[in-house]
mmCIF file of C-alpha atoms and ligand atoms in Angstrom:
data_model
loop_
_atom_site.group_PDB
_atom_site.id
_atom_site.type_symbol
_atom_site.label_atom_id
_atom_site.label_comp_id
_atom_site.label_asym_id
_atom_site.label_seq_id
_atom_site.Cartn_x
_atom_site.Cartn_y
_atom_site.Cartn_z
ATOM 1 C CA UNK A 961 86.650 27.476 171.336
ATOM 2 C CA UNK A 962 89.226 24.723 169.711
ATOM 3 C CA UNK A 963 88.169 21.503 168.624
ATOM 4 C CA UNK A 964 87.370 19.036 171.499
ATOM 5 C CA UNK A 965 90.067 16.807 171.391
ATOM 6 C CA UNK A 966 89.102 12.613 171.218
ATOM 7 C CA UNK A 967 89.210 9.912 173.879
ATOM 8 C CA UNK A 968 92.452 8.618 173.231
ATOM 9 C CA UNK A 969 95.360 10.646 172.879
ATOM 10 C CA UNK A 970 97.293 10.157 168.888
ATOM 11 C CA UNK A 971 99.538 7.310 168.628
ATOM 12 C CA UNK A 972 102.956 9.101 168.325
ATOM 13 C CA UNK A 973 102.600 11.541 171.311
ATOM 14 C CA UNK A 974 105.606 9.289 172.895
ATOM 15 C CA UNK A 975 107.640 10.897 170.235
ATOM 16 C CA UNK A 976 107.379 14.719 172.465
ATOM 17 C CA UNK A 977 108.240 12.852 175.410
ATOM 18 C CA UNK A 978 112.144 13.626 174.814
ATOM 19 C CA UNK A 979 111.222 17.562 174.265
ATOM 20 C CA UNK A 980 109.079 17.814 177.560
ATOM 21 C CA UNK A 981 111.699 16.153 179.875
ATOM 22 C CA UNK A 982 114.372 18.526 177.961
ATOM 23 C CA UNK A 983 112.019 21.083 179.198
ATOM 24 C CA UNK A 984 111.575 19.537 182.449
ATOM 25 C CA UNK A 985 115.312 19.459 183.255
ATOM 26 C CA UNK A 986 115.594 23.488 182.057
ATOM 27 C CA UNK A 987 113.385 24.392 184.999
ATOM 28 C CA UNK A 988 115.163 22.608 187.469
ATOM 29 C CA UNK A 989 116.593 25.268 189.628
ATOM 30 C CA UNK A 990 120.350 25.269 189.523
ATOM 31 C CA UNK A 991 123.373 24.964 192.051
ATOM 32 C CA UNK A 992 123.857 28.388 192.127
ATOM 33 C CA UNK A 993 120.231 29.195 192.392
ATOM 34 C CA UNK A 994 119.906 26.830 195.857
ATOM 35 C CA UNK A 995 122.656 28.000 197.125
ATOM 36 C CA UNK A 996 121.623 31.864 196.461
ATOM 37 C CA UNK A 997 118.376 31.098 198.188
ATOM 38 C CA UNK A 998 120.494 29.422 201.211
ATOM 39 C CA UNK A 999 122.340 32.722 201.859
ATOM 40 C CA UNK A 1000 119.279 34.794 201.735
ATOM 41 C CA UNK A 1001 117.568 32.344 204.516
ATOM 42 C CA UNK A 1002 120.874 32.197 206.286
ATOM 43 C CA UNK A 1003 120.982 36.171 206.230
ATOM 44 C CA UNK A 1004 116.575 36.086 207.425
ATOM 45 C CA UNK A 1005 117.486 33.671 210.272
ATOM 46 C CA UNK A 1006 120.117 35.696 211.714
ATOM 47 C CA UNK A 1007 117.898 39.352 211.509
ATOM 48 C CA UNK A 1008 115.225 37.038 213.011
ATOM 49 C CA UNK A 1009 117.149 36.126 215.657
ATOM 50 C CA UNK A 1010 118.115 39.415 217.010
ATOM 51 C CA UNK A 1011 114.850 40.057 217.910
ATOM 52 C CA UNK A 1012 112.924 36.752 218.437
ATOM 53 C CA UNK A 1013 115.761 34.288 219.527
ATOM 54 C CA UNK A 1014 113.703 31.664 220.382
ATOM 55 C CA UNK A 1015 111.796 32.028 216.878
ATOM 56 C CA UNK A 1016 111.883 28.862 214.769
ATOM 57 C CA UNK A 1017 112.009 29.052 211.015
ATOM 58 C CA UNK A 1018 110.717 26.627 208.780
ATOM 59 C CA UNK A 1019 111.090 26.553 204.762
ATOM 60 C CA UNK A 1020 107.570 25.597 203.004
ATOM 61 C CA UNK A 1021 105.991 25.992 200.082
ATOM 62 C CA UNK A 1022 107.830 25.639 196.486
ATOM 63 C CA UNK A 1023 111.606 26.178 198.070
ATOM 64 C CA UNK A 1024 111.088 23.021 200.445
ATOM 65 C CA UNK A 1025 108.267 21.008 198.577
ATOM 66 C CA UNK A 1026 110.352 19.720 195.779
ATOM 67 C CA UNK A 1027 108.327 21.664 193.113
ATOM 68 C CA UNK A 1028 110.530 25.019 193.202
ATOM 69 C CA UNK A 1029 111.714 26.088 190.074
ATOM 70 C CA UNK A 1030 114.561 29.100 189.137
ATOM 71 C CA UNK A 1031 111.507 31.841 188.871
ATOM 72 C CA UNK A 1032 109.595 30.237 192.261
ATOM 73 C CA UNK A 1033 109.977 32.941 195.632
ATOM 74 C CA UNK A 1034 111.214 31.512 198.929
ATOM 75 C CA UNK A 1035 108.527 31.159 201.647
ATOM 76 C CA UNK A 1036 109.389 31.124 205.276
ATOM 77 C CA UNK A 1037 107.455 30.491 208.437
ATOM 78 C CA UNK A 1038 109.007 31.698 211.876
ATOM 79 C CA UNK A 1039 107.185 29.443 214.321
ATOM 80 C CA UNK A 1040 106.967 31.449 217.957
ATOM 81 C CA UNK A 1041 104.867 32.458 220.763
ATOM 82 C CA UNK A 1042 103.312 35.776 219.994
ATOM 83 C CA UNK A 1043 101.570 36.019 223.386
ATOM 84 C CA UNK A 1044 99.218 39.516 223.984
ATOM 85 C CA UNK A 1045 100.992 41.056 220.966
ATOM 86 C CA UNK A 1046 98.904 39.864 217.760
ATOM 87 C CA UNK A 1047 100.757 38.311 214.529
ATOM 88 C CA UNK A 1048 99.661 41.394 212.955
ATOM 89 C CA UNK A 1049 101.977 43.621 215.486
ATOM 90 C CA UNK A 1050 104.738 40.906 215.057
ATOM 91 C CA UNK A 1051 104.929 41.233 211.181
ATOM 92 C CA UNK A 1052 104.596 44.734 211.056
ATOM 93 C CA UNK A 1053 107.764 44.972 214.052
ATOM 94 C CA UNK A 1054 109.662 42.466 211.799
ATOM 95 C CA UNK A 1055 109.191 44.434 208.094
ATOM 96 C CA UNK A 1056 110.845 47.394 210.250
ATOM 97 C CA UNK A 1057 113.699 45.078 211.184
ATOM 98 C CA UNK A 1058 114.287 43.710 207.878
ATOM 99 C CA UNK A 1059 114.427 47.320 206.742
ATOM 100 C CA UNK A 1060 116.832 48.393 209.397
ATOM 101 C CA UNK A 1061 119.236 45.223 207.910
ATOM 102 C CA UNK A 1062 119.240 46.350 204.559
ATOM 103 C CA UNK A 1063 115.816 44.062 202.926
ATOM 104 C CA UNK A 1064 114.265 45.887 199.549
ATOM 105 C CA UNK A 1065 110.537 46.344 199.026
ATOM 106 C CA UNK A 1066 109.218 45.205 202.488
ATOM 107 C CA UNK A 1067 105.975 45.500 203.070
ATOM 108 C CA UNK A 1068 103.787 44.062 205.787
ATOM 109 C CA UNK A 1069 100.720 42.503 203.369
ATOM 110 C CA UNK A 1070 98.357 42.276 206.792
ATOM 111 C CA UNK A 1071 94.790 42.258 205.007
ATOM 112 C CA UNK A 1072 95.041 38.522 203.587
ATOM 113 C CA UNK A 1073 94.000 35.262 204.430
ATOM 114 C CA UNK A 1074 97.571 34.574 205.609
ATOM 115 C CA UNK A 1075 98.905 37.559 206.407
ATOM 116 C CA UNK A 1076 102.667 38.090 205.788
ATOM 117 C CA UNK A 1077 105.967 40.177 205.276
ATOM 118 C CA UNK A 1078 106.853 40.281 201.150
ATOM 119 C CA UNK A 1079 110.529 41.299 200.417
ATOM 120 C CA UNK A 1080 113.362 41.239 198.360
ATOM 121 C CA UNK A 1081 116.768 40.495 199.033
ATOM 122 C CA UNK A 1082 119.205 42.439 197.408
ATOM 123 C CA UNK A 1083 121.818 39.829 196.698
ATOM 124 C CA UNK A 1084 120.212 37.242 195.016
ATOM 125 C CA UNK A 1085 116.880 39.809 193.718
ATOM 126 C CA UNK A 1086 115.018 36.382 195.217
ATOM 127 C CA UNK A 1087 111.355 37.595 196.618
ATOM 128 C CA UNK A 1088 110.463 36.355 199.853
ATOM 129 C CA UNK A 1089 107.162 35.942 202.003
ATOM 130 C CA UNK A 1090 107.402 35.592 206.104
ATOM 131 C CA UNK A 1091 104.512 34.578 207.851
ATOM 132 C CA UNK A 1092 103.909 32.949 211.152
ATOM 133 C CA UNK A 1093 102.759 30.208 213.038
ATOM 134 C CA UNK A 1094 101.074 28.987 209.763
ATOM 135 C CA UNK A 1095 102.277 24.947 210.203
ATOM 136 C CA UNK A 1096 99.432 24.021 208.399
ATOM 137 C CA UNK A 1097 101.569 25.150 205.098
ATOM 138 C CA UNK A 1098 104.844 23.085 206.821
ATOM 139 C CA UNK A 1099 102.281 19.995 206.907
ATOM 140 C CA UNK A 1100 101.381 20.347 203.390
ATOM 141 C CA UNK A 1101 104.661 21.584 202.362
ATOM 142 C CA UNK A 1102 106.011 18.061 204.302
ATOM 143 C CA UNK A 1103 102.639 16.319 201.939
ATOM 144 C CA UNK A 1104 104.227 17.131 198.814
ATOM 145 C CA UNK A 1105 107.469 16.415 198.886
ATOM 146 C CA UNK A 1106 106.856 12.746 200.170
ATOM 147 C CA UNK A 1107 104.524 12.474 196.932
ATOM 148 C CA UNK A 1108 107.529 13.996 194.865
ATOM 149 C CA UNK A 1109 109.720 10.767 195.853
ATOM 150 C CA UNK A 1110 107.711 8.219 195.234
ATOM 151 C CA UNK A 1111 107.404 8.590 191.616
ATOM 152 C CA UNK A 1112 109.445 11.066 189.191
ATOM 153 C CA UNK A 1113 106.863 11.400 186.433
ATOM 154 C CA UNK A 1114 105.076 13.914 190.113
ATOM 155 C CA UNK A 1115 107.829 16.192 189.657
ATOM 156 C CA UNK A 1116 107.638 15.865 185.844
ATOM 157 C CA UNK A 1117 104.237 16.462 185.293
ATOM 158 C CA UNK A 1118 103.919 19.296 187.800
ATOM 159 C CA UNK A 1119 106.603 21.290 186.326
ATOM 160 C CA UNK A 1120 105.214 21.391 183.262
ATOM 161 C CA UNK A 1121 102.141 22.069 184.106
ATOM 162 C CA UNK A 1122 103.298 25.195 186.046
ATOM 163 C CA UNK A 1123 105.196 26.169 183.739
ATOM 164 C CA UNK A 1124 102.214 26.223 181.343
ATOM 165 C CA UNK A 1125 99.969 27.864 183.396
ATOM 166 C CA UNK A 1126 102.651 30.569 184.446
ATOM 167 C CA UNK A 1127 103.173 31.248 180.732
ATOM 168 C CA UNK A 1128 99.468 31.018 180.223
ATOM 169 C CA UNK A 1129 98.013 33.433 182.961
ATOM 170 C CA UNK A 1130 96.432 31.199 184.616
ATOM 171 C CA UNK A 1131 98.502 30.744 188.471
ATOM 172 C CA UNK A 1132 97.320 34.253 189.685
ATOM 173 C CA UNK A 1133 94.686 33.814 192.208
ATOM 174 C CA UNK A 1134 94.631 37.806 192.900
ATOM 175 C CA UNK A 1135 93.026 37.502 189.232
ATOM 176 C CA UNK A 1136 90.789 34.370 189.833
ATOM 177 C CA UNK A 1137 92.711 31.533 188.542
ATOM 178 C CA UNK A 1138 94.585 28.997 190.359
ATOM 179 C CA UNK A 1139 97.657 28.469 192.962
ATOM 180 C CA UNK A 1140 101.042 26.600 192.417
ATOM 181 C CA UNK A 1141 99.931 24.737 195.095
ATOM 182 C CA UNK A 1142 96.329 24.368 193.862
ATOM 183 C CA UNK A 1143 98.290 22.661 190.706
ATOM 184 C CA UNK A 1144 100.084 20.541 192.122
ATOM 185 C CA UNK A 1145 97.442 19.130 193.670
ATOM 186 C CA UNK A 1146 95.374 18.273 190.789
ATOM 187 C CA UNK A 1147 98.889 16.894 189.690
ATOM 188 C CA UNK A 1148 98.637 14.110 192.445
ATOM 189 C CA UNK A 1149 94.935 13.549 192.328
ATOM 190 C CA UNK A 1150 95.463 12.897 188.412
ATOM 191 C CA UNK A 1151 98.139 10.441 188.960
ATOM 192 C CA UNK A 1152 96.182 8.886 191.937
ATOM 193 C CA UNK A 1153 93.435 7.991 189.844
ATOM 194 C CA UNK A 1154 95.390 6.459 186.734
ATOM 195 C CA UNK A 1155 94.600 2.826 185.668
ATOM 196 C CA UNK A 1156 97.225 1.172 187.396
ATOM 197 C CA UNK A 1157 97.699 3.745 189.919
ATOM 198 C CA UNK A 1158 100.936 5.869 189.952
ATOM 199 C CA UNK A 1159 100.487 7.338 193.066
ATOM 200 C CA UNK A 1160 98.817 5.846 196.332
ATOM 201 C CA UNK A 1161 97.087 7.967 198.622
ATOM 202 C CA UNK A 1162 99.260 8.643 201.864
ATOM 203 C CA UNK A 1163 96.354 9.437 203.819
ATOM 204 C CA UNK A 1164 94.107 6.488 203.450
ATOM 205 C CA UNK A 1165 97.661 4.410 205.105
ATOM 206 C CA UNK A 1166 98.577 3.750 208.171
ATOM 207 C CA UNK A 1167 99.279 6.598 209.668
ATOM 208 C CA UNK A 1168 103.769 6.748 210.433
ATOM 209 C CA UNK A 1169 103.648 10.536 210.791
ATOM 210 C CA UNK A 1170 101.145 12.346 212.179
ATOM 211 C CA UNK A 1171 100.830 16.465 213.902
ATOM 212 C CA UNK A 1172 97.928 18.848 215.066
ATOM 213 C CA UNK A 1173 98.095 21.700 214.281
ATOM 214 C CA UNK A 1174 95.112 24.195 215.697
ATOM 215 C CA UNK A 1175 92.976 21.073 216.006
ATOM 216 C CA UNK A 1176 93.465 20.058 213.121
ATOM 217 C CA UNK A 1177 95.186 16.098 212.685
ATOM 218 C CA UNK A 1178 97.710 15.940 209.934
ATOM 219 C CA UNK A 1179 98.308 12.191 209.356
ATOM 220 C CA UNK A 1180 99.726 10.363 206.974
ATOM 221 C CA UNK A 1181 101.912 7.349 206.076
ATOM 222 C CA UNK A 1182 105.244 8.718 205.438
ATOM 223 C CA UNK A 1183 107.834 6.445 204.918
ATOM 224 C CA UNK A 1184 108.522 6.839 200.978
ATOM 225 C CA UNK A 1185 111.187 4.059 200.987
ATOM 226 C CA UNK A 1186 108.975 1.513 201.012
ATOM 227 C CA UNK A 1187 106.826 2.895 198.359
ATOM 228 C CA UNK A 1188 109.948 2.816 195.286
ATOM 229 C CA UNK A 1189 108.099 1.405 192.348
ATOM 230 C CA UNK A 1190 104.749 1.477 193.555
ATOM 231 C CA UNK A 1191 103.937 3.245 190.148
ATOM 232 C CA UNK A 1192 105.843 0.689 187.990
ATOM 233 C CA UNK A 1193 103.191 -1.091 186.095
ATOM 234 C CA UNK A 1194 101.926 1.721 184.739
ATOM 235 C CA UNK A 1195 104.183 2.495 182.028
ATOM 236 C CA UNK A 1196 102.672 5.909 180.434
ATOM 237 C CA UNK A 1197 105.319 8.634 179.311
ATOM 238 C CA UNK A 1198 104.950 11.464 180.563
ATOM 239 C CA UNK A 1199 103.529 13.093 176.978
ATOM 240 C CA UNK A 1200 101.063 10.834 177.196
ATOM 241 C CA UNK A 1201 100.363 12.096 181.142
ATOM 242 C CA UNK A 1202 100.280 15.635 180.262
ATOM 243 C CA UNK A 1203 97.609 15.000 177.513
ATOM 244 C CA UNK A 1204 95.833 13.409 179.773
ATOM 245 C CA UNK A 1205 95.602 15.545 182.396
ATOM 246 C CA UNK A 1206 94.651 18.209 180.191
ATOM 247 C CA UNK A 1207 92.006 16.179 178.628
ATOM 248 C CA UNK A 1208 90.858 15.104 181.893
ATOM 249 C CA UNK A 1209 90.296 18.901 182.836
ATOM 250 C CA UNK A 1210 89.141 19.872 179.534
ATOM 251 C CA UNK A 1211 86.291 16.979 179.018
ATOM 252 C CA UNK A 1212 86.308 14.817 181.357
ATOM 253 C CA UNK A 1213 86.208 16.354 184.845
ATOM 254 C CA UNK A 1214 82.470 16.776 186.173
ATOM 255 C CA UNK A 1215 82.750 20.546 187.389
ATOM 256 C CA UNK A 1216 79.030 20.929 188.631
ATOM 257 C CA UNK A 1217 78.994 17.811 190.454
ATOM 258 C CA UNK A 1218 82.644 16.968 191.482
ATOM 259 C CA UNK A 1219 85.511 17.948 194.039
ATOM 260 C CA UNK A 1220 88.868 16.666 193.770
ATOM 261 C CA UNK A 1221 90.437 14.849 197.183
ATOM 262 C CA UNK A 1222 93.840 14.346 197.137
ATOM 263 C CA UNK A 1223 92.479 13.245 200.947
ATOM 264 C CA UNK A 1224 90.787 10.492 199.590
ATOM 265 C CA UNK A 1225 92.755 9.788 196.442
ATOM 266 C CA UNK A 1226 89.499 10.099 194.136
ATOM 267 C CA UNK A 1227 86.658 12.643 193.394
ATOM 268 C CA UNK A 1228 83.780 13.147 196.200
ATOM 269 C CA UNK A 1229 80.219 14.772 195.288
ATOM 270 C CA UNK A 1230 80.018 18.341 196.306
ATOM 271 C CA UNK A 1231 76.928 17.216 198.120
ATOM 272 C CA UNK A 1232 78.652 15.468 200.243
ATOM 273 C CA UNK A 1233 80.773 18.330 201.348
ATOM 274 C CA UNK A 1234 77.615 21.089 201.252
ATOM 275 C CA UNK A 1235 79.745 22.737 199.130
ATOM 276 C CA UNK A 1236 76.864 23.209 196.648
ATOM 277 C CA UNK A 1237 75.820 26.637 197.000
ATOM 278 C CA UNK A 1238 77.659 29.565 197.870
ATOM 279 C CA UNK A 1239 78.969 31.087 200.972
ATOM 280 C CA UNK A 1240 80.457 34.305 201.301
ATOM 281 C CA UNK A 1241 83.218 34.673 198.384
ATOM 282 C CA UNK A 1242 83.364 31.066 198.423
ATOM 283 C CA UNK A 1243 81.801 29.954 194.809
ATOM 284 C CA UNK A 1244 82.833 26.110 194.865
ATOM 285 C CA UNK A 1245 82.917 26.212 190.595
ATOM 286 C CA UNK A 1246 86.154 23.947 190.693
ATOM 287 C CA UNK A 1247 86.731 22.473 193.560
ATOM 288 C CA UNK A 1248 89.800 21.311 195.008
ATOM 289 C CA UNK A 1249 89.697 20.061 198.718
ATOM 290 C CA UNK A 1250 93.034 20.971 200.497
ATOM 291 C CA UNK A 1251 94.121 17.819 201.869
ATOM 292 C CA UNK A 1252 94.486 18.579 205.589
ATOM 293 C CA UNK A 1253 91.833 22.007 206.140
ATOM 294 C CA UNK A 1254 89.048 19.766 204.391
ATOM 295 C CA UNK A 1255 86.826 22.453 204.551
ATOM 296 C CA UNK A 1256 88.946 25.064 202.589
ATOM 297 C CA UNK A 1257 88.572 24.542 198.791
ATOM 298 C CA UNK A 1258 91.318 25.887 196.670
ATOM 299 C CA UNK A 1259 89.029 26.725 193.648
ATOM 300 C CA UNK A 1260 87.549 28.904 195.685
ATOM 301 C CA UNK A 1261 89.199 32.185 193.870
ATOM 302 C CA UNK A 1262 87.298 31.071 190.672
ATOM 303 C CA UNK A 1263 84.478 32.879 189.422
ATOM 304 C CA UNK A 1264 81.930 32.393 186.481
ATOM 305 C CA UNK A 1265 84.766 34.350 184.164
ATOM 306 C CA UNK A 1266 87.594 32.654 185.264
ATOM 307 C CA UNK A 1267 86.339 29.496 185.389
ATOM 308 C CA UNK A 1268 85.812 30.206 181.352
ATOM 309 C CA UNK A 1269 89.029 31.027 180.733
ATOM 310 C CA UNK A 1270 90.440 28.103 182.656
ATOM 311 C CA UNK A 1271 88.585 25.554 181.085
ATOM 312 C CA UNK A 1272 89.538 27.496 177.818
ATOM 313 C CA UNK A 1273 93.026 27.097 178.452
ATOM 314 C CA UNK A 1274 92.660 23.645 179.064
ATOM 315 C CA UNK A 1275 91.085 22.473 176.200
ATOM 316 C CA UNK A 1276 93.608 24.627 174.232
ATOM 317 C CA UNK A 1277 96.391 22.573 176.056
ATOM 318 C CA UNK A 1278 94.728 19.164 174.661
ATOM 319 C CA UNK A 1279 93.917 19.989 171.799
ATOM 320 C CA UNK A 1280 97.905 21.533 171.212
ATOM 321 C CA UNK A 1281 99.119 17.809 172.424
ATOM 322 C CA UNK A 1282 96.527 16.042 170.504
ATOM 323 C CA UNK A 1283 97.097 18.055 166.718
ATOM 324 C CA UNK A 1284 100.406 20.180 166.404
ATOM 325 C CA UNK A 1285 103.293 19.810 165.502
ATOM 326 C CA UNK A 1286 105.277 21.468 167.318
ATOM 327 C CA UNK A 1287 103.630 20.801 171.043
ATOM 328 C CA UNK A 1288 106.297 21.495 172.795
ATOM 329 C CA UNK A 1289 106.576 24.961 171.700
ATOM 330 C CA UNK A 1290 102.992 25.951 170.680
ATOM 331 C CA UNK A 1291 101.649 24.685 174.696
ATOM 332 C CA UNK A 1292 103.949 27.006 176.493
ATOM 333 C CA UNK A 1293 103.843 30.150 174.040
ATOM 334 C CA UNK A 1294 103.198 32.934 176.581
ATOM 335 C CA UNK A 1295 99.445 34.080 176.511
HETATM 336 P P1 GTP B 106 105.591 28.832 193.344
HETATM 337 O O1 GTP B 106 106.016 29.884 194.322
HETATM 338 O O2 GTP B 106 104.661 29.341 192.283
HETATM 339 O O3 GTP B 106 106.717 28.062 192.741
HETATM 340 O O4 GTP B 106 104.767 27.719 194.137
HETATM 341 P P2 GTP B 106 104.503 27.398 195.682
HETATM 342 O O5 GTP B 106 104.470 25.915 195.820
HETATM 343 O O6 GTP B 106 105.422 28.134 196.593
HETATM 344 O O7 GTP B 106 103.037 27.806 195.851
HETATM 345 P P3 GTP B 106 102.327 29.044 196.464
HETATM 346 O O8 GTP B 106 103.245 30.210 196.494
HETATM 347 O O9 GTP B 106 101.031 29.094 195.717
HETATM 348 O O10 GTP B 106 101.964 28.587 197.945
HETATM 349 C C1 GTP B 106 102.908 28.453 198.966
HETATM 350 C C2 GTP B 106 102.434 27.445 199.998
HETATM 351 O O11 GTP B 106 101.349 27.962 200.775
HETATM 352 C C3 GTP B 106 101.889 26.158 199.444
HETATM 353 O O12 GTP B 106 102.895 25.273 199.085
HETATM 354 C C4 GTP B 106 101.089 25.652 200.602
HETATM 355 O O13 GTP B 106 101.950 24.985 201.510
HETATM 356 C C5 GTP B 106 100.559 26.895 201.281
HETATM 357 N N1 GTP B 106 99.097 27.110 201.108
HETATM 358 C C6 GTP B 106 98.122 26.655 201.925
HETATM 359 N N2 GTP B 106 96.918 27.052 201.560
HETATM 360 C C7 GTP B 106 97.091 27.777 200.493
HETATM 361 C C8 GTP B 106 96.183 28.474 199.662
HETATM 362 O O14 GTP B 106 94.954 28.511 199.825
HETATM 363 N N3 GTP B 106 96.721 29.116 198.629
HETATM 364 C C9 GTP B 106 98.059 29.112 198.394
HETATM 365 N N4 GTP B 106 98.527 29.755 197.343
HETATM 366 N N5 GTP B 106 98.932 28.476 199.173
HETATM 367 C C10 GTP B 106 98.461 27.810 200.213
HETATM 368 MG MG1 MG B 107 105.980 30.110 196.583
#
């Protein structure tokens, strides 16, 4: 294991704050990558509307959230009535259309929690996932980006911490470590619970938007304009934000006791949310409550190996931020 890094985080870590927002700014997806990934939704919407005209399609995850970057897929929901036919039927009926109108690699991935239609488009080489009816991911997708605008150092923080945990092995959940969106999440929690806050939590507002979706209330207060500056008087760069989080996941985070709530906008016991023992494949070693399907905890893919290797990676990343000299470099070198 590396040394465990201190309380505080060394005095000149402003001084990597230039590199990181350099870095920050690279993973931006470009003009020509947007409007690559318009044409290939553009060309989806109109092979989708052959066949389902009265099918909706909505953009979520990464490609609509704010947190894309040039290496992110595009996921699409088609919202429609499905009727005696099952979505299973629908998305195997749709991978033969996409075929038919020239799609690469489709195939109809039906055994999954969220069962959907992965392709490639042959223009832009972009992957794509289709599922449907699965608004829940619009909601969150909607979640997101309102958190992205109401303070940059969101978007700053969570690109570099996906970037690190792409280049680290550690966003594959097919291998037991975390989600994009599982990141980004511990991103806003993080920020939520800084000393002045940075972020508010949306959810503990007055609700301005709210949708149920299977039963389940999606309610927030949306209206990001009135929330410019709230993080103001906290003036930590974003070096020192990255340490931190790192540290916070590295030392500081109670794993056996603790679940993260971007819901509530702090930690919760795992007592309270009987999410102390295990059920089924669900092991509850770091848990991260989803905001809206509060019973569905994102760390559930974690298991007693991966959970080593996570909080190994972690205390790496502080301890890189915290010593060398070259953090900028040494944090993201690929695993
Ligand atoms: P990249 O594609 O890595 O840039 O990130 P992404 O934000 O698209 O994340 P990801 O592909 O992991 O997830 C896509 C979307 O699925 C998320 O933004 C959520 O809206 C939704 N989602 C809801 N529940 C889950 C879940 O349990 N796991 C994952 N991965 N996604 C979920
Ligand atoms: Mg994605």
């Amino acid at each position: 294991r590396t040394r465990r890094p201190p309380a505080e985080c060394r005095h000149d870590i402003d001084a990597f704050t230039p590199g990181l927002l350099a870095l920050y700014e690279s993973l931006k997806p470009s003009e020509e990558h947007m409007s690559k990934q318009k044409q290939l939704v553009d060309s989806l919407a109109k092979s989708v509307s052959k066949e389902w005209p009265n099918a909706q399609m909505h953009l979520y995850g990464s490609c609509a959230n704010s947190f894309g970057t040039s290496h992110s897929d595009v996921d699409v929901c088609l919202e429609m009535e499905i009727g005696t036919e099952g979505a299973v039927e629908v998305l195997l009926r749709l991978a033969d259309v996409l075929r038919t109108d020239g799609f690469e690699n489709v195939e109809a991935i039906t055994g999954a929690r969220v069962p959907i239609v992965r392709m490639s488009d042959p223009g832009s080489g972009f992957s794509c996932d289709i599922c449907i009816n699965n608004l829940l991911a619009v909601a969150n997708t909607k979640l997101l980006k309102d958190y992205a605008q109401i303070d940059q150092r969101l978007p700053q923080l969570a690109f570099l911490v996906k970037h690190w945990a792409k280049q680290r092995a550690v966003n594959e959940t097919y291998r037991g470590t975390l989600s994009s969106y599982a990141y980004v999440l511990m991103c806003i929690s993080f920020l939520q619970q800084r000393e002045p806050k940075i972020l508010p939590c949306l959810q503990a507002m007055e609700p301005t938007y709210a949708l149920t979706v299977d039963g389940t209330e999606c309610a927030y207060f949306d209206k990001i304009d009135q929330l410019q500056g709230f993080g103001a008087d906290n003036k930590a760069s974003i070096a020192e934000l990255l340490w931190g989080f790192f540290h916070y996941w590295a030392s500081q985070h109670h794993y056996k006791r603790d679940v993260i709530s971007v819901r509530l906008g702090k930690t919760i016991s795992k007592q309270e949310k009987s999410w102390t023992t295990r059920v089924g494949n669900d092991r509850h070693l770091m848990c991260i409550e989803d905001p809206f399907e509060i019973g569905h905890d994102l760390g559930r893919v974690v298991d007693r190996q991966t959970i080593r290797i996570l909080r190994e990676e972690m205390e790496r990343a502080a301890a890189v931020l915290q010593y060398d000299d070259d953090p900028c470099v040494t944090l993201f070198e690929p695993y």
